[in-house]
């Protein structure tokens, strides 16, 4: 039986004092005996603050990105071994904001992406994380143009195939995939729960084909995109949704604890 997982993606928010206040509130608001696994992914700069505050709790923490090389002249980057050293359980990879937030078909090429992450670089990151026993949270999802062109499933299949290339089911056992339709992220537009569940079911079938039924069954598939207290219970009660990757609503301790209660 897969345990529900709710991950707060703080993105580029929270100073150390704000992070301290947010975590202290969360520790008061979320029942420590909850059956839901909870993780926070702060910026690299607040990782240590968050780690320290969570050290005696059941909460996990993780990073929002990683670079695949073990070390060297890679200005501005952080390796998987550094994340392991900082005690990270999880690391987000392939988020649409690192792949290219607005999607290939919706903006001029000059503004194509912030960080130009591709399926190939996502694959290298996954391998680096798995080598360090950090659970990757692999994000996949279609842009609005891709949804309108009815290529959602094909796009997601290609993202999964590319990201998981050369990785064995046993290595990705207990891994996490987040279905994040790009058009629903930070826009307030949530994907209808039945459709989110359909796509998450499609992801599990794709994982069965890429790995096998046993490995696919162990993977938690999260939904992300404008999850909040008011829609969490509906989304997380769907058979194929094992929890959520939460951006905006994770910045407010009350709202985030409502999301966790929804799970
Ligand atoms: P959102 O972000 O909840 O603010 O839509 C989700 C995400 O980007 O992971």
mmCIF file of C-alpha atoms and ligand atoms in Angstrom:
data_model
loop_
_atom_site.group_PDB
_atom_site.id
_atom_site.type_symbol
_atom_site.label_atom_id
_atom_site.label_comp_id
_atom_site.label_asym_id
_atom_site.label_seq_id
_atom_site.Cartn_x
_atom_site.Cartn_y
_atom_site.Cartn_z
ATOM 1 C CA UNK A 1 0.000 0.000 0.000
ATOM 2 C CA UNK A 2 1.514 3.299 -1.078
ATOM 3 C CA UNK A 3 1.634 5.983 1.590
ATOM 4 C CA UNK A 4 0.264 9.390 0.541
ATOM 5 C CA UNK A 5 2.983 11.992 0.014
ATOM 6 C CA UNK A 6 2.605 15.776 0.056
ATOM 7 C CA UNK A 7 5.636 17.821 -0.996
ATOM 8 C CA UNK A 8 5.897 21.592 -0.581
ATOM 9 C CA UNK A 9 7.947 23.195 -3.349
ATOM 10 C CA UNK A 10 8.914 26.583 -1.953
ATOM 11 C CA UNK A 11 10.531 27.645 -5.253
ATOM 12 C CA UNK A 12 12.517 30.916 -4.939
ATOM 13 C CA UNK A 13 10.763 32.030 -1.771
ATOM 14 C CA UNK A 14 11.525 32.305 1.956
ATOM 15 C CA UNK A 15 14.447 33.918 3.721
ATOM 16 C CA UNK A 16 15.887 32.024 6.688
ATOM 17 C CA UNK A 17 13.679 33.861 9.177
ATOM 18 C CA UNK A 18 10.568 33.286 7.045
ATOM 19 C CA UNK A 19 11.501 29.619 6.659
ATOM 20 C CA UNK A 20 11.922 29.290 10.418
ATOM 21 C CA UNK A 21 8.497 30.817 11.084
ATOM 22 C CA UNK A 22 6.846 28.648 8.407
ATOM 23 C CA UNK A 23 8.352 25.383 9.695
ATOM 24 C CA UNK A 24 7.561 26.226 13.322
ATOM 25 C CA UNK A 25 3.916 26.806 12.340
ATOM 26 C CA UNK A 26 3.781 23.602 10.290
ATOM 27 C CA UNK A 27 5.097 21.586 13.204
ATOM 28 C CA UNK A 28 2.246 22.928 15.317
ATOM 29 C CA UNK A 29 -0.445 22.575 12.649
ATOM 30 C CA UNK A 30 0.285 19.124 11.214
ATOM 31 C CA UNK A 31 -0.508 16.141 13.395
ATOM 32 C CA UNK A 32 2.833 14.371 14.008
ATOM 33 C CA UNK A 33 1.003 11.016 13.851
ATOM 34 C CA UNK A 34 -0.448 11.656 10.412
ATOM 35 C CA UNK A 35 -0.334 8.767 7.944
ATOM 36 C CA UNK A 36 0.700 11.215 5.248
ATOM 37 C CA UNK A 37 4.388 11.614 4.442
ATOM 38 C CA UNK A 38 5.264 15.304 4.266
ATOM 39 C CA UNK A 39 8.342 16.887 2.702
ATOM 40 C CA UNK A 40 9.501 20.448 2.152
ATOM 41 C CA UNK A 41 11.804 21.486 -0.695
ATOM 42 C CA UNK A 42 13.273 24.897 0.193
ATOM 43 C CA UNK A 43 16.035 26.802 -1.620
ATOM 44 C CA UNK A 44 19.594 25.571 -1.162
ATOM 45 C CA UNK A 45 20.232 28.519 1.158
ATOM 46 C CA UNK A 46 17.490 27.572 3.593
ATOM 47 C CA UNK A 47 18.052 23.790 3.450
ATOM 48 C CA UNK A 48 20.181 23.769 6.565
ATOM 49 C CA UNK A 49 17.716 25.924 8.524
ATOM 50 C CA UNK A 50 14.851 23.635 7.526
ATOM 51 C CA UNK A 51 16.912 20.487 8.227
ATOM 52 C CA UNK A 52 17.751 21.724 11.703
ATOM 53 C CA UNK A 53 14.121 22.540 12.561
ATOM 54 C CA UNK A 54 12.844 19.217 11.235
ATOM 55 C CA UNK A 55 15.526 17.054 12.844
ATOM 56 C CA UNK A 56 13.235 15.491 15.465
ATOM 57 C CA UNK A 57 10.098 15.420 13.316
ATOM 58 C CA UNK A 58 8.691 12.911 10.848
ATOM 59 C CA UNK A 59 8.919 15.440 8.026
ATOM 60 C CA UNK A 60 11.398 15.044 5.210
ATOM 61 C CA UNK A 61 13.122 17.697 3.196
ATOM 62 C CA UNK A 62 14.676 17.873 -0.205
ATOM 63 C CA UNK A 63 16.093 20.090 -2.927
ATOM 64 C CA UNK A 64 14.511 21.678 -5.966
ATOM 65 C CA UNK A 65 17.236 20.796 -8.461
ATOM 66 C CA UNK A 66 20.647 19.164 -8.817
ATOM 67 C CA UNK A 67 23.531 19.064 -11.282
ATOM 68 C CA UNK A 68 24.640 15.609 -12.383
ATOM 69 C CA UNK A 69 28.420 15.963 -12.243
ATOM 70 C CA UNK A 70 30.023 14.906 -8.950
ATOM 71 C CA UNK A 71 32.025 18.118 -8.586
ATOM 72 C CA UNK A 72 34.285 20.556 -10.417
ATOM 73 C CA UNK A 73 34.102 23.803 -12.343
ATOM 74 C CA UNK A 74 30.318 24.121 -12.658
ATOM 75 C CA UNK A 75 29.588 27.612 -11.391
ATOM 76 C CA UNK A 76 26.342 27.977 -9.511
ATOM 77 C CA UNK A 77 25.552 24.287 -9.258
ATOM 78 C CA UNK A 78 25.113 21.717 -6.502
ATOM 79 C CA UNK A 79 25.841 17.971 -6.811
ATOM 80 C CA UNK A 80 23.814 14.989 -5.630
ATOM 81 C CA UNK A 81 26.536 14.056 -3.116
ATOM 82 C CA UNK A 82 26.212 17.557 -1.594
ATOM 83 C CA UNK A 83 22.450 17.036 -1.279
ATOM 84 C CA UNK A 84 23.043 13.648 0.349
ATOM 85 C CA UNK A 85 25.509 15.287 2.726
ATOM 86 C CA UNK A 86 22.793 17.836 3.624
ATOM 87 C CA UNK A 87 20.428 14.938 4.457
ATOM 88 C CA UNK A 88 17.987 15.379 1.564
ATOM 89 C CA UNK A 89 15.471 12.563 1.108
ATOM 90 C CA UNK A 90 14.024 13.956 -2.122
ATOM 91 C CA UNK A 91 15.007 16.162 -5.048
ATOM 92 C CA UNK A 92 12.699 17.609 -7.689
ATOM 93 C CA UNK A 93 13.848 17.112 -11.297
ATOM 94 C CA UNK A 94 12.351 18.119 -14.613
ATOM 95 C CA UNK A 95 10.043 20.751 -13.158
ATOM 96 C CA UNK A 96 8.410 22.747 -15.927
ATOM 97 C CA UNK A 97 10.107 25.884 -14.621
ATOM 98 C CA UNK A 98 13.525 24.279 -15.128
ATOM 99 C CA UNK A 99 12.528 22.586 -18.387
ATOM 100 C CA UNK A 100 11.078 25.816 -19.758
ATOM 101 C CA UNK A 101 8.117 27.280 -17.998
ATOM 102 C CA UNK A 102 5.999 28.521 -20.823
ATOM 103 C CA UNK A 103 6.275 25.544 -23.102
ATOM 104 C CA UNK A 104 7.820 25.348 -26.523
ATOM 105 C CA UNK A 105 4.815 26.270 -28.587
ATOM 106 C CA UNK A 106 3.514 29.245 -26.681
ATOM 107 C CA UNK A 107 6.335 31.778 -26.711
ATOM 108 C CA UNK A 108 9.008 33.039 -29.091
ATOM 109 C CA UNK A 109 12.104 30.880 -29.169
ATOM 110 C CA UNK A 110 14.206 33.606 -27.525
ATOM 111 C CA UNK A 111 12.221 33.177 -24.318
ATOM 112 C CA UNK A 112 11.914 29.423 -24.679
ATOM 113 C CA UNK A 113 13.049 28.363 -21.249
ATOM 114 C CA UNK A 114 14.664 29.524 -18.073
ATOM 115 C CA UNK A 115 17.096 26.657 -17.649
ATOM 116 C CA UNK A 116 16.665 24.573 -20.809
ATOM 117 C CA UNK A 117 16.488 21.250 -19.012
ATOM 118 C CA UNK A 118 15.797 18.401 -21.455
ATOM 119 C CA UNK A 119 14.759 14.759 -21.077
ATOM 120 C CA UNK A 120 18.441 13.861 -21.507
ATOM 121 C CA UNK A 121 19.681 16.143 -18.719
ATOM 122 C CA UNK A 122 16.784 15.054 -16.502
ATOM 123 C CA UNK A 123 17.982 11.479 -17.074
ATOM 124 C CA UNK A 124 21.534 12.371 -15.986
ATOM 125 C CA UNK A 125 20.169 14.075 -12.874
ATOM 126 C CA UNK A 126 18.000 11.064 -11.992
ATOM 127 C CA UNK A 127 21.006 8.743 -12.255
ATOM 128 C CA UNK A 128 23.153 11.035 -10.078
ATOM 129 C CA UNK A 129 20.410 11.185 -7.417
ATOM 130 C CA UNK A 130 19.727 7.449 -7.425
ATOM 131 C CA UNK A 131 23.449 6.795 -7.010
ATOM 132 C CA UNK A 132 23.249 8.837 -3.797
ATOM 133 C CA UNK A 133 20.020 7.085 -2.688
ATOM 134 C CA UNK A 134 18.017 10.312 -2.957
ATOM 135 C CA UNK A 135 14.461 9.818 -4.224
ATOM 136 C CA UNK A 136 13.948 11.884 -7.373
ATOM 137 C CA UNK A 137 10.582 13.570 -7.821
ATOM 138 C CA UNK A 138 10.358 13.375 -11.599
ATOM 139 C CA UNK A 139 8.003 16.028 -12.995
ATOM 140 C CA UNK A 140 6.187 15.482 -16.269
ATOM 141 C CA UNK A 141 3.360 17.369 -17.900
ATOM 142 C CA UNK A 142 2.003 18.933 -21.054
ATOM 143 C CA UNK A 143 1.686 22.570 -22.087
ATOM 144 C CA UNK A 144 -1.672 24.078 -23.008
ATOM 145 C CA UNK A 145 -0.784 23.842 -26.711
ATOM 146 C CA UNK A 146 0.083 20.168 -26.342
ATOM 147 C CA UNK A 147 -3.187 19.488 -24.512
ATOM 148 C CA UNK A 148 -5.154 21.318 -27.198
ATOM 149 C CA UNK A 149 -3.349 19.314 -29.873
ATOM 150 C CA UNK A 150 -4.419 16.153 -27.966
ATOM 151 C CA UNK A 151 -0.821 15.039 -27.518
ATOM 152 C CA UNK A 152 -0.860 14.971 -23.698
ATOM 153 C CA UNK A 153 -0.287 11.213 -23.326
ATOM 154 C CA UNK A 154 2.356 11.089 -26.055
ATOM 155 C CA UNK A 155 4.290 14.014 -24.552
ATOM 156 C CA UNK A 156 4.221 12.452 -21.104
ATOM 157 C CA UNK A 157 5.252 9.048 -22.432
ATOM 158 C CA UNK A 158 8.222 10.625 -24.188
ATOM 159 C CA UNK A 159 9.215 12.513 -21.022
ATOM 160 C CA UNK A 160 9.064 9.299 -18.953
ATOM 161 C CA UNK A 161 10.933 7.208 -21.533
ATOM 162 C CA UNK A 162 13.671 9.823 -21.929
ATOM 163 C CA UNK A 163 14.065 10.529 -18.222
ATOM 164 C CA UNK A 164 14.147 6.855 -17.220
ATOM 165 C CA UNK A 165 16.390 5.633 -20.026
ATOM 166 C CA UNK A 166 18.942 3.110 -18.734
ATOM 167 C CA UNK A 167 17.396 3.037 -15.236
ATOM 168 C CA UNK A 168 16.190 -0.330 -13.872
ATOM 169 C CA UNK A 169 12.843 -0.763 -12.124
ATOM 170 C CA UNK A 170 14.649 -1.914 -9.006
ATOM 171 C CA UNK A 171 16.595 1.376 -8.933
ATOM 172 C CA UNK A 172 13.438 3.471 -9.283
ATOM 173 C CA UNK A 173 11.542 1.343 -6.723
ATOM 174 C CA UNK A 174 9.618 3.686 -4.356
ATOM 175 C CA UNK A 175 10.396 6.585 -6.713
ATOM 176 C CA UNK A 176 8.082 9.537 -7.245
ATOM 177 C CA UNK A 177 6.591 10.967 -10.437
ATOM 178 C CA UNK A 178 4.649 14.229 -10.346
ATOM 179 C CA UNK A 179 2.071 14.929 -13.048
ATOM 180 C CA UNK A 180 2.126 18.684 -13.413
ATOM 181 C CA UNK A 181 0.162 20.070 -16.359
ATOM 182 C CA UNK A 182 2.154 23.203 -17.219
ATOM 183 C CA UNK A 183 -1.016 25.247 -17.786
ATOM 184 C CA UNK A 184 -2.145 24.556 -14.195
ATOM 185 C CA UNK A 185 1.038 25.642 -12.416
ATOM 186 C CA UNK A 186 0.741 28.880 -10.498
ATOM 187 C CA UNK A 187 -2.278 29.868 -12.595
ATOM 188 C CA UNK A 188 -5.056 28.938 -10.178
ATOM 189 C CA UNK A 189 -6.412 26.554 -12.875
ATOM 190 C CA UNK A 190 -6.535 23.042 -11.466
ATOM 191 C CA UNK A 191 -6.831 20.062 -13.732
ATOM 192 C CA UNK A 192 -10.232 18.409 -13.217
ATOM 193 C CA UNK A 193 -9.693 15.589 -10.682
ATOM 194 C CA UNK A 194 -11.040 12.882 -13.001
ATOM 195 C CA UNK A 195 -8.693 13.951 -15.791
ATOM 196 C CA UNK A 196 -5.739 14.265 -13.386
ATOM 197 C CA UNK A 197 -6.496 10.729 -12.203
ATOM 198 C CA UNK A 198 -6.754 9.471 -15.796
ATOM 199 C CA UNK A 199 -3.311 10.892 -16.647
ATOM 200 C CA UNK A 200 -1.813 9.514 -13.403
ATOM 201 C CA UNK A 201 -3.262 6.098 -14.349
ATOM 202 C CA UNK A 202 -1.689 6.456 -17.785
ATOM 203 C CA UNK A 203 1.652 7.226 -16.100
ATOM 204 C CA UNK A 204 1.417 4.046 -14.017
ATOM 205 C CA UNK A 205 0.661 1.970 -17.120
ATOM 206 C CA UNK A 206 3.631 3.589 -18.898
ATOM 207 C CA UNK A 207 5.867 2.769 -15.900
ATOM 208 C CA UNK A 208 4.621 -0.837 -16.047
ATOM 209 C CA UNK A 209 5.719 -0.982 -19.658
ATOM 210 C CA UNK A 210 9.067 0.760 -19.025
ATOM 211 C CA UNK A 211 9.843 -1.274 -15.854
ATOM 212 C CA UNK A 212 7.383 -3.950 -14.668
ATOM 213 C CA UNK A 213 4.147 -4.078 -12.675
ATOM 214 C CA UNK A 214 5.880 -4.497 -9.333
ATOM 215 C CA UNK A 215 8.185 -1.479 -9.728
ATOM 216 C CA UNK A 216 5.375 0.626 -11.250
ATOM 217 C CA UNK A 217 3.133 -0.215 -8.313
ATOM 218 C CA UNK A 218 5.740 1.025 -5.824
ATOM 219 C CA UNK A 219 6.015 4.478 -7.453
ATOM 220 C CA UNK A 220 4.009 7.304 -5.928
ATOM 221 C CA UNK A 221 2.356 9.461 -8.558
ATOM 222 C CA UNK A 222 1.583 12.963 -7.355
ATOM 223 C CA UNK A 223 -0.562 15.659 -8.920
ATOM 224 C CA UNK A 224 0.765 19.223 -8.978
ATOM 225 C CA UNK A 225 -0.740 22.456 -10.285
ATOM 226 C CA UNK A 226 -2.724 24.888 -8.120
ATOM 227 C CA UNK A 227 -3.355 22.352 -5.347
ATOM 228 C CA UNK A 228 -4.871 24.081 -2.306
ATOM 229 C CA UNK A 229 -6.796 23.260 0.836
ATOM 230 C CA UNK A 230 -10.142 23.417 -0.948
ATOM 231 C CA UNK A 231 -9.327 20.952 -3.761
ATOM 232 C CA UNK A 232 -6.821 18.617 -2.071
ATOM 233 C CA UNK A 233 -9.289 16.054 -0.687
ATOM 234 C CA UNK A 234 -11.039 15.684 -4.054
ATOM 235 C CA UNK A 235 -7.755 15.264 -5.953
ATOM 236 C CA UNK A 236 -6.103 12.946 -3.453
ATOM 237 C CA UNK A 237 -9.133 10.662 -3.141
ATOM 238 C CA UNK A 238 -8.735 9.665 -6.804
ATOM 239 C CA UNK A 239 -7.489 6.078 -7.120
ATOM 240 C CA UNK A 240 -4.404 6.925 -9.135
ATOM 241 C CA UNK A 241 -3.263 10.037 -7.245
ATOM 242 C CA UNK A 242 -0.899 9.325 -4.355
ATOM 243 C CA UNK A 243 -0.502 12.895 -3.117
ATOM 244 C CA UNK A 244 0.578 16.304 -4.330
ATOM 245 C CA UNK A 245 3.448 18.577 -5.274
ATOM 246 C CA UNK A 246 2.361 21.932 -3.924
ATOM 247 C CA UNK A 247 3.835 25.322 -4.882
ATOM 248 C CA UNK A 248 1.966 28.493 -3.902
ATOM 249 C CA UNK A 249 -0.140 26.874 -1.175
ATOM 250 C CA UNK A 250 2.974 25.488 0.556
ATOM 251 C CA UNK A 251 4.127 29.025 1.395
ATOM 252 C CA UNK A 252 1.274 29.486 3.841
ATOM 253 C CA UNK A 253 1.420 27.114 6.821
ATOM 254 C CA UNK A 254 -2.371 27.129 7.368
ATOM 255 C CA UNK A 255 -3.118 26.395 3.733
ATOM 256 C CA UNK A 256 -0.418 23.737 3.462
ATOM 257 C CA UNK A 257 -1.656 21.967 6.601
ATOM 258 C CA UNK A 258 -5.149 21.943 5.042
ATOM 259 C CA UNK A 259 -3.668 20.266 1.961
ATOM 260 C CA UNK A 260 -2.005 17.645 4.188
ATOM 261 C CA UNK A 261 -5.302 17.051 5.997
ATOM 262 C CA UNK A 262 -6.926 16.655 2.564
ATOM 263 C CA UNK A 263 -4.563 13.774 1.885
HETATM 264 P P1 LIG B 1 1.487 25.651 -7.799
HETATM 265 O O1 LIG B 1 2.910 25.015 -8.224
HETATM 266 O O2 LIG B 1 0.953 24.786 -6.696
HETATM 267 O O3 LIG B 1 1.828 27.035 -7.333
HETATM 268 O O4 LIG B 1 0.636 25.637 -9.005
HETATM 269 C C1 LIG B 1 3.081 23.624 -8.268
HETATM 270 C C2 LIG B 1 4.484 23.321 -8.699
HETATM 271 O O5 LIG B 1 5.038 24.093 -9.487
HETATM 272 O O6 LIG B 1 5.079 22.318 -8.281
#
